[in-house]
CSV table of C-alpha atoms in Angstrom, one decimal:
chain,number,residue,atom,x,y,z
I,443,UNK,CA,-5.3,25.0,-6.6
I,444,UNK,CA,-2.9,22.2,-5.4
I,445,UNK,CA,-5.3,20.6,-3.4
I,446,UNK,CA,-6.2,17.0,-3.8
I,447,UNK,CA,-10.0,16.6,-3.1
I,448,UNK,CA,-11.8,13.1,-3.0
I,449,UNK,CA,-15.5,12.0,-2.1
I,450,UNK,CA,-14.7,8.5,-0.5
I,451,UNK,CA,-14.0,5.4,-2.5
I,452,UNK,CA,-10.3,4.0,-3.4
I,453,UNK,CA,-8.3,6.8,-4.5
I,454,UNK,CA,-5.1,6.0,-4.8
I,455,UNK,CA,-3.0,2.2,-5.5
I,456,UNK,CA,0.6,2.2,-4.0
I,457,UNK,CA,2.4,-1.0,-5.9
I,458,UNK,CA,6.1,-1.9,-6.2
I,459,UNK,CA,8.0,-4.1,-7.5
I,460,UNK,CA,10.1,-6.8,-5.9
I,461,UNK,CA,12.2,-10.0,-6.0
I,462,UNK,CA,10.2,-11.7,-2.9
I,463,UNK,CA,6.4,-10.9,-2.3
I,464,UNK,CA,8.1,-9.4,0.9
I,465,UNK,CA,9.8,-7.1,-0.3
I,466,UNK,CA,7.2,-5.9,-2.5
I,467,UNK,CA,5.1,-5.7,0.1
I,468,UNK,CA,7.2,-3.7,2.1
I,469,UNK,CA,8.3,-1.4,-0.9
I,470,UNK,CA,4.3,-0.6,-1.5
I,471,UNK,CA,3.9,0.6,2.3
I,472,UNK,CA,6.9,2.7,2.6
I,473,UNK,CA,5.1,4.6,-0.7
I,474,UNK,CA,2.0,4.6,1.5
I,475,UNK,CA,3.9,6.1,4.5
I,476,UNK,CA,4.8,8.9,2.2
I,477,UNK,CA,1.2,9.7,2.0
I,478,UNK,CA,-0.4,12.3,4.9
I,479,UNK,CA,-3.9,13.4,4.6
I,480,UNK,CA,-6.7,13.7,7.6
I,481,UNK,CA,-8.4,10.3,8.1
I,482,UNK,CA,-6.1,8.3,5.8
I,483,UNK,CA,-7.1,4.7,5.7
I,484,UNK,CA,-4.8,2.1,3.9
I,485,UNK,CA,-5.5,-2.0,4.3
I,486,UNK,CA,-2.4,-3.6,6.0
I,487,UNK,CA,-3.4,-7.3,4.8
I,488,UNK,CA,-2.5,-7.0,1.4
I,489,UNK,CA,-0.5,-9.7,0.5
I,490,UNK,CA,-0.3,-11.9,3.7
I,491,UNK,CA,-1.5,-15.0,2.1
I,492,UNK,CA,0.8,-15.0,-0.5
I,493,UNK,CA,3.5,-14.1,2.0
I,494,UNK,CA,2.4,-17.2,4.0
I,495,UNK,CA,3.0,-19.6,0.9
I,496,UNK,CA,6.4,-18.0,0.5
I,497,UNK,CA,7.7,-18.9,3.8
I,498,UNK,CA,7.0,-22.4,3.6
């Protein structure tokens, strides 16, 4: 029916490919800000620490 119907729980993995773990990052939630459903939920920490050893 074209609906997409879930009862909690992960449902969906957005994951990209990059040549920095920032960009990857950032690829992965521009795919996630594609995405529109009521209640949505997404982490936004996903990849920080690895960012973090990146930088330095």
């Amino acid at each position: 029916n074209g609906h997409t119907v879930t009862n909690g729980g992960r449902v969906l993995c957005a994951v990209a490919l990059g040549n920095t773990v920032t960009e990857a990052q950032h690829l992965a939630y521009q795919l996630v800000h594609k995405l529109s459903w009521k209640n949505i939920y997404y982490r936004t920490d996903i990849g920080h620490r690895a960012i973090a050893r990146e930088i330095k």
